[in-house]
mmCIF file of C-alpha atoms in Angstrom:
data_model
loop_
_atom_site.group_PDB
_atom_site.id
_atom_site.type_symbol
_atom_site.label_atom_id
_atom_site.label_comp_id
_atom_site.label_asym_id
_atom_site.label_seq_id
_atom_site.Cartn_x
_atom_site.Cartn_y
_atom_site.Cartn_z
ATOM 1 C CA MET A 1129 163.620 137.314 60.937
ATOM 2 C CA ARG A 1130 163.267 139.723 58.030
ATOM 3 C CA ILE A 1131 162.713 138.416 54.299
ATOM 4 C CA GLU A 1132 166.432 139.581 53.312
ATOM 5 C CA ASN A 1133 167.447 136.696 55.816
ATOM 6 C CA THR A 1134 165.557 133.943 53.749
ATOM 7 C CA PHE A 1135 167.078 131.633 51.199
ATOM 8 C CA ILE A 1136 164.520 128.738 51.183
ATOM 9 C CA ALA A 1137 162.266 130.613 48.435
ATOM 10 C CA ALA A 1138 164.575 130.333 46.354
ATOM 11 C CA ASP A 1139 164.468 127.473 43.709
ATOM 12 C CA GLY A 1140 166.953 124.643 44.936
ATOM 13 C CA VAL A 1141 167.351 125.700 48.576
ATOM 14 C CA GLY A 1142 165.893 123.548 51.492
ATOM 15 C CA GLU A 1143 166.127 124.319 54.987
ATOM 16 C CA THR A 1144 169.583 122.134 55.312
ATOM 17 C CA THR A 1145 171.332 124.536 52.419
ATOM 18 C CA GLU A 1146 169.945 127.598 54.273
ATOM 19 C CA ARG A 1147 170.650 126.615 57.546
ATOM 20 C CA ASP A 1148 174.478 125.928 55.982
ATOM 21 C CA LEU A 1149 174.360 129.240 54.272
ATOM 22 C CA TRP A 1150 173.484 130.664 57.737
ATOM 23 C CA GLN A 1151 176.252 128.911 59.611
ATOM 24 C CA ASN A 1152 178.789 129.746 57.096
ATOM 25 C CA GLY A 1153 178.219 133.455 57.976
ATOM 26 C CA VAL A 1154 175.674 134.369 54.925
ATOM 27 C CA THR A 1155 172.588 135.616 57.068
ATOM 28 C CA HIS A 1156 171.494 138.245 54.520
ATOM 29 C CA TRP A 1157 170.942 138.845 50.985
ATOM 30 C CA ASP A 1158 173.857 141.126 50.613
ATOM 31 C CA GLU A 1159 176.231 138.698 51.956
ATOM 32 C CA PHE A 1160 175.329 135.816 49.208
ATOM 33 C CA GLU A 1161 177.944 135.355 46.437
ATOM 34 C CA PRO A 1162 176.644 132.515 43.903
ATOM 35 C CA ASP A 1163 179.805 130.455 44.028
ATOM 36 C CA ALA A 1164 178.890 129.509 47.707
ATOM 37 C CA LEU A 1165 176.492 127.335 46.167
ATOM 38 C CA GLY A 1166 177.740 126.352 43.089
ATOM 39 C CA PRO A 1167 177.171 127.867 39.718
ATOM 40 C CA THR A 1168 173.508 126.542 38.942
ATOM 41 C CA ARG A 1169 172.050 126.689 42.476
ATOM 42 C CA GLY A 1170 173.990 129.825 43.193
ATOM 43 C CA GLU A 1171 172.746 131.454 39.772
ATOM 44 C CA ARG A 1172 169.368 130.498 41.061
ATOM 45 C CA VAL A 1173 169.789 132.181 44.344
ATOM 46 C CA ALA A 1174 171.261 135.124 42.920
ATOM 47 C CA SER A 1175 168.196 135.682 40.638
ATOM 48 C CA PHE A 1176 165.678 135.218 43.233
ATOM 49 C CA ILE A 1177 167.267 137.643 45.298
ATOM 50 C CA ALA A 1178 167.475 140.575 42.526
ATOM 51 C CA ALA A 1179 163.650 139.875 41.750
ATOM 52 C CA GLY A 1180 162.902 139.723 45.607
ATOM 53 C CA ARG A 1181 164.640 143.283 45.867
ATOM 54 C CA GLU A 1182 162.508 144.592 43.421
ATOM 55 C CA ARG A 1183 159.529 142.896 44.739
ATOM 56 C CA LEU A 1184 160.137 143.834 48.137
ATOM 57 C CA ALA A 1185 160.871 147.911 46.955
ATOM 58 C CA ALA A 1186 157.180 147.718 45.512
ATOM 59 C CA GLY A 1187 155.626 145.831 48.487
ATOM 60 C CA ASP A 1188 154.501 142.798 46.980
ATOM 61 C CA ALA A 1189 154.135 140.342 49.662
ATOM 62 C CA GLY A 1190 152.235 137.758 47.214
ATOM 63 C CA PHE A 1191 155.276 137.379 45.442
ATOM 64 C CA PHE A 1192 157.180 135.799 48.480
ATOM 65 C CA GLY A 1193 153.977 134.423 49.814
ATOM 66 C CA ARG A 1194 154.276 132.198 46.578
ATOM 67 C CA ALA A 1195 157.625 131.233 46.827
ATOM 68 C CA LEU A 1196 157.969 130.222 50.375
ATOM 69 C CA PRO A 1197 157.280 126.606 51.451
ATOM 70 C CA SER A 1198 154.025 126.002 53.357
ATOM 71 C CA GLY A 1199 154.255 126.811 57.002
ATOM 72 C CA ALA A 1200 156.868 129.726 56.659
ATOM 73 C CA GLU A 1201 154.539 132.539 56.062
ATOM 74 C CA TRP A 1202 155.544 134.005 59.436
ATOM 75 C CA ARG A 1203 158.898 135.038 57.785
ATOM 76 C CA LEU A 1204 156.712 137.831 55.784
ATOM 77 C CA TYR A 1205 155.803 139.497 59.322
ATOM 78 C CA GLU A 1206 158.795 141.634 60.029
ATOM 79 C CA ASN A 1207 159.050 143.334 56.657
ATOM 80 C CA PHE A 1208 155.090 143.742 56.366
ATOM 81 C CA ARG A 1209 153.479 143.901 59.915
ATOM 82 C CA ASP A 1210 152.978 147.796 59.863
ATOM 83 C CA ASP A 1211 150.256 147.235 57.029
ATOM 84 C CA ALA A 1212 149.163 143.823 58.036
ATOM 85 C CA ALA A 1213 145.233 143.204 58.814
ATOM 86 C CA PHE A 1214 145.050 141.283 62.162
ATOM 87 C CA PHE A 1215 141.169 140.379 61.710
ATOM 88 C CA ASP A 1216 138.561 138.222 63.908
ATOM 89 C CA ILE A 1217 135.359 137.262 63.246
ATOM 90 C CA GLU A 1218 132.151 135.741 65.184
ATOM 91 C CA THR A 1219 129.520 133.849 64.050
ATOM 92 C CA THR A 1220 126.288 132.073 64.989
ATOM 93 C CA GLY A 1221 127.642 128.767 64.816
ATOM 94 C CA LEU A 1222 130.718 126.542 63.061
ATOM 95 C CA ASP A 1223 129.029 126.085 59.682
ATOM 96 C CA GLU A 1224 129.919 128.406 56.743
ATOM 97 C CA THR A 1225 127.081 127.274 54.980
ATOM 98 C CA ARG A 1226 124.701 127.537 57.424
ATOM 99 C CA ASN A 1227 125.528 130.066 59.776
ATOM 100 C CA ASP A 1228 125.919 133.960 59.708
ATOM 101 C CA VAL A 1229 128.921 136.231 60.088
ATOM 102 C CA THR A 1230 127.967 138.753 63.215
ATOM 103 C CA THR A 1231 130.881 140.842 63.631
ATOM 104 C CA VAL A 1232 134.332 141.570 61.897
ATOM 105 C CA SER A 1233 137.097 143.191 63.543
ATOM 106 C CA VAL A 1234 140.270 144.645 61.933
ATOM 107 C CA HIS A 1235 143.237 145.976 63.533
ATOM 108 C CA ARG A 1236 145.547 147.734 60.867
ATOM 109 C CA GLY A 1237 148.019 150.540 61.194
ATOM 110 C CA GLY A 1238 146.928 151.094 65.053
ATOM 111 C CA GLU A 1239 143.582 151.490 64.487
ATOM 112 C CA THR A 1240 140.821 148.973 64.990
ATOM 113 C CA GLU A 1241 137.541 148.867 63.045
ATOM 114 C CA THR A 1242 134.394 146.089 63.763
ATOM 115 C CA LEU A 1243 131.750 145.884 61.090
ATOM 116 C CA VAL A 1244 128.559 144.659 62.283
ATOM 117 C CA ARG A 1245 125.549 142.146 60.725
ATOM 118 C CA GLY A 1246 122.673 144.361 59.337
ATOM 119 C CA ARG A 1247 124.712 147.802 60.149
ATOM 120 C CA ASP A 1248 127.435 147.661 58.288
ATOM 121 C CA LEU A 1249 129.076 144.383 57.875
ATOM 122 C CA SER A 1250 129.002 144.068 53.743
ATOM 123 C CA ALA A 1251 131.528 143.008 50.889
ATOM 124 C CA SER A 1252 132.544 146.253 49.951
ATOM 125 C CA ARG A 1253 133.466 147.208 53.559
ATOM 126 C CA LEU A 1254 135.414 144.022 53.794
ATOM 127 C CA GLU A 1255 137.514 144.806 50.498
ATOM 128 C CA GLU A 1256 137.882 148.395 52.168
ATOM 129 C CA LEU A 1257 139.592 146.759 54.952
ATOM 130 C CA LEU A 1258 141.092 143.844 54.012
ATOM 131 C CA GLY A 1259 141.300 143.742 50.263
ATOM 132 C CA ASP A 1260 144.520 145.517 49.978
ATOM 133 C CA THR A 1261 146.390 144.311 52.747
ATOM 134 C CA PRO A 1262 150.013 142.544 52.254
ATOM 135 C CA LEU A 1263 149.454 140.555 54.811
ATOM 136 C CA LEU A 1264 146.464 138.244 56.795
ATOM 137 C CA VAL A 1265 147.014 137.660 60.404
ATOM 138 C CA SER A 1266 144.541 135.177 62.226
ATOM 139 C CA PHE A 1267 144.294 132.643 64.774
ATOM 140 C CA ASN A 1268 142.676 129.367 62.895
ATOM 141 C CA GLY A 1269 141.539 132.255 60.195
ATOM 142 C CA LYS A 1270 142.602 129.475 57.471
ATOM 143 C CA ARG A 1271 140.053 126.947 58.279
ATOM 144 C CA PHE A 1272 137.173 129.203 59.762
ATOM 145 C CA ASP A 1273 137.431 133.065 59.098
ATOM 146 C CA VAL A 1274 138.345 133.016 55.673
ATOM 147 C CA PRO A 1275 135.850 130.569 54.625
ATOM 148 C CA PHE A 1276 133.364 132.131 56.262
ATOM 149 C CA LEU A 1277 133.940 135.578 55.064
ATOM 150 C CA GLU A 1278 134.211 133.969 51.400
ATOM 151 C CA ALA A 1279 130.886 131.824 51.776
ATOM 152 C CA ASN A 1280 128.918 134.898 53.307
ATOM 153 C CA PHE A 1281 130.235 137.446 51.226
ATOM 154 C CA ASP A 1282 131.521 136.358 47.777
ATOM 155 C CA VAL A 1283 134.644 138.221 48.384
ATOM 156 C CA SER A 1284 138.205 136.545 47.917
ATOM 157 C CA LEU A 1285 140.994 136.987 50.078
ATOM 158 C CA ASP A 1286 144.037 135.820 48.567
ATOM 159 C CA ALA A 1287 147.021 137.908 50.556
ATOM 160 C CA PRO A 1288 149.570 135.835 52.183
ATOM 161 C CA HIS A 1289 147.849 134.826 55.433
ATOM 162 C CA LEU A 1290 150.016 134.088 58.561
ATOM 163 C CA ASP A 1291 147.761 131.687 60.613
ATOM 164 C CA LEU A 1292 149.080 131.886 64.062
ATOM 165 C CA MET A 1293 147.387 128.697 65.201
ATOM 166 C CA TYR A 1294 149.828 127.002 63.165
ATOM 167 C CA ALA A 1295 152.814 128.976 64.070
ATOM 168 C CA CYS A 1296 152.176 128.411 67.558
ATOM 169 C CA LYS A 1297 152.117 124.729 67.165
ATOM 170 C CA LYS A 1298 155.913 125.236 65.562
ATOM 171 C CA ILE A 1299 156.636 126.594 68.853
ATOM 172 C CA GLY A 1300 155.015 123.713 70.958
ATOM 173 C CA LEU A 1301 151.956 125.740 71.799
ATOM 174 C CA SER A 1302 148.554 124.076 71.205
ATOM 175 C CA GLY A 1303 144.914 124.692 71.752
ATOM 176 C CA GLY A 1304 142.566 127.763 70.910
ATOM 177 C CA LEU A 1305 143.351 131.140 71.140
ATOM 178 C CA LYS A 1306 142.687 131.753 74.739
ATOM 179 C CA ALA A 1307 144.705 129.278 76.123
ATOM 180 C CA VAL A 1308 147.927 130.037 74.040
ATOM 181 C CA GLU A 1309 147.649 133.811 75.048
ATOM 182 C CA PRO A 1310 148.628 133.399 78.919
ATOM 183 C CA GLU A 1311 151.541 131.291 77.795
ATOM 184 C CA LEU A 1312 152.883 134.190 75.386
ATOM 185 C CA GLY A 1313 152.337 136.620 78.103
ATOM 186 C CA VAL A 1314 149.181 138.229 76.318
ATOM 187 C CA GLU A 1315 146.577 139.456 78.620
ATOM 188 C CA ARG A 1316 142.658 139.906 78.291
ATOM 189 C CA ASP A 1317 140.343 142.721 79.717
ATOM 190 C CA ARG A 1318 137.421 139.939 79.696
ATOM 191 C CA PRO A 1319 138.932 136.607 79.768
ATOM 192 C CA ASP A 1320 135.623 135.155 81.106
ATOM 193 C CA ILE A 1321 134.128 135.501 77.769
ATOM 194 C CA SER A 1322 134.399 132.714 75.047
ATOM 195 C CA GLY A 1323 133.215 131.883 71.358
ATOM 196 C CA GLN A 1324 130.084 130.151 72.954
ATOM 197 C CA ASP A 1325 129.314 133.228 74.925
ATOM 198 C CA ALA A 1326 129.793 135.480 71.439
ATOM 199 C CA VAL A 1327 127.110 133.497 70.030
ATOM 200 C CA ARG A 1328 124.989 134.044 72.971
ATOM 201 C CA LEU A 1329 125.311 137.448 73.170
ATOM 202 C CA TRP A 1330 124.562 137.654 69.483
ATOM 203 C CA ARG A 1331 120.912 136.132 70.018
ATOM 204 C CA GLU A 1332 120.464 138.244 73.035
ATOM 205 C CA HIS A 1333 121.016 140.934 70.954
ATOM 206 C CA GLU A 1334 118.584 139.992 68.459
ATOM 207 C CA ARG A 1335 116.119 139.710 71.327
ATOM 208 C CA GLY A 1336 116.594 143.297 72.295
ATOM 209 C CA ALA A 1337 118.852 142.883 75.332
ATOM 210 C CA ASP A 1338 120.572 145.822 76.585
ATOM 211 C CA GLY A 1339 124.613 145.630 76.213
ATOM 212 C CA SER A 1340 124.582 142.225 74.574
ATOM 213 C CA LEU A 1341 126.074 143.744 71.506
ATOM 214 C CA ASP A 1342 128.520 146.299 73.092
ATOM 215 C CA THR A 1343 129.856 143.474 74.986
ATOM 216 C CA LEU A 1344 130.148 141.226 71.818
ATOM 217 C CA ILE A 1345 132.208 144.165 69.775
ATOM 218 C CA GLU A 1346 134.315 144.345 72.931
ATOM 219 C CA TYR A 1347 135.016 140.614 72.854
ATOM 220 C CA ASN A 1348 135.933 140.762 69.003
ATOM 221 C CA ARG A 1349 137.897 143.894 68.699
ATOM 222 C CA GLU A 1350 139.779 142.249 71.903
ATOM 223 C CA ASP A 1351 140.373 138.992 69.561
ATOM 224 C CA ALA A 1352 141.695 141.148 66.818
ATOM 225 C CA VAL A 1353 144.227 143.653 68.912
ATOM 226 C CA ASN A 1354 145.606 140.608 70.693
ATOM 227 C CA LEU A 1355 146.770 139.301 67.312
ATOM 228 C CA ARG A 1356 149.342 141.957 67.250
ATOM 229 C CA GLU A 1357 150.989 141.121 70.493
ATOM 230 C CA LEU A 1358 150.608 137.502 69.719
ATOM 231 C CA ALA A 1359 152.220 137.256 66.353
ATOM 232 C CA ASP A 1360 155.233 139.726 67.795
ATOM 233 C CA GLU A 1361 156.085 136.874 70.369
ATOM 234 C CA THR A 1362 155.404 134.054 68.352
ATOM 235 C CA THR A 1363 157.392 134.944 65.246
ATOM 236 C CA THR A 1364 160.001 136.068 68.009
ATOM 237 C CA ARG A 1365 160.228 132.763 69.184
ATOM 238 C CA LEU A 1366 160.248 131.011 65.972
ATOM 239 C CA HIS A 1367 163.096 133.116 64.799
ATOM 240 C CA GLU A 1368 165.044 132.064 68.008
ATOM 241 C CA SER A 1369 164.223 128.386 67.215
ATOM 242 C CA VAL A 1370 165.128 128.427 63.393
ATOM 243 C CA CYS A 1371 168.327 130.514 63.486
ATOM 244 C CA GLU A 1372 170.986 131.750 65.932
ATOM 245 C CA PHE A 1373 171.608 135.487 64.208
#
């Protein structure tokens, strides 16, 4: 689904009204006529579409992120996927006020970069990789990754955020990233490594163990890269579950 197929971002339009429009053949902004919804609501939708065309041409994902209801961020994906930032972090624990971020991997534009604590992980580098993205994509990043980054580095990650954990729940898949990946056909090179192993690998690296950091980086990078395939499959299934066009 593309933004141009979406009407629920317009004031006064809910899922039922949107579904009625689709069933009546109005599946794209180009097909909408104000009299399809009556004068007041029709004009509101027409006004949204006019503004939406302008903001879409400008690449302003934030406009739509603010207009869409909570949980509908997946509708942004098709339009902004090429410059979306698929990101994942590893930490020394679960409390952002007491624990540290050890690595951050960002997959964007077909390239993957990993920042490492004590090497190049800093607020300025995070801003370079994430600050101008139109769309953040993570798995449980709203509750975990973003709070950790904002607490540890005083950065503000305010782009629209597609958290695939919630998107997966909408299609009946629950559990962590490693649990839902096989259900969506996403394979791993190292399925034997877990989040707990990531903490252990960092501690081993601090003690000077050879290869521990390399393994941790490989694991973190795979998390970020796999999010692209996961997002492709999840949003496709969401589209199929929501509409028939």
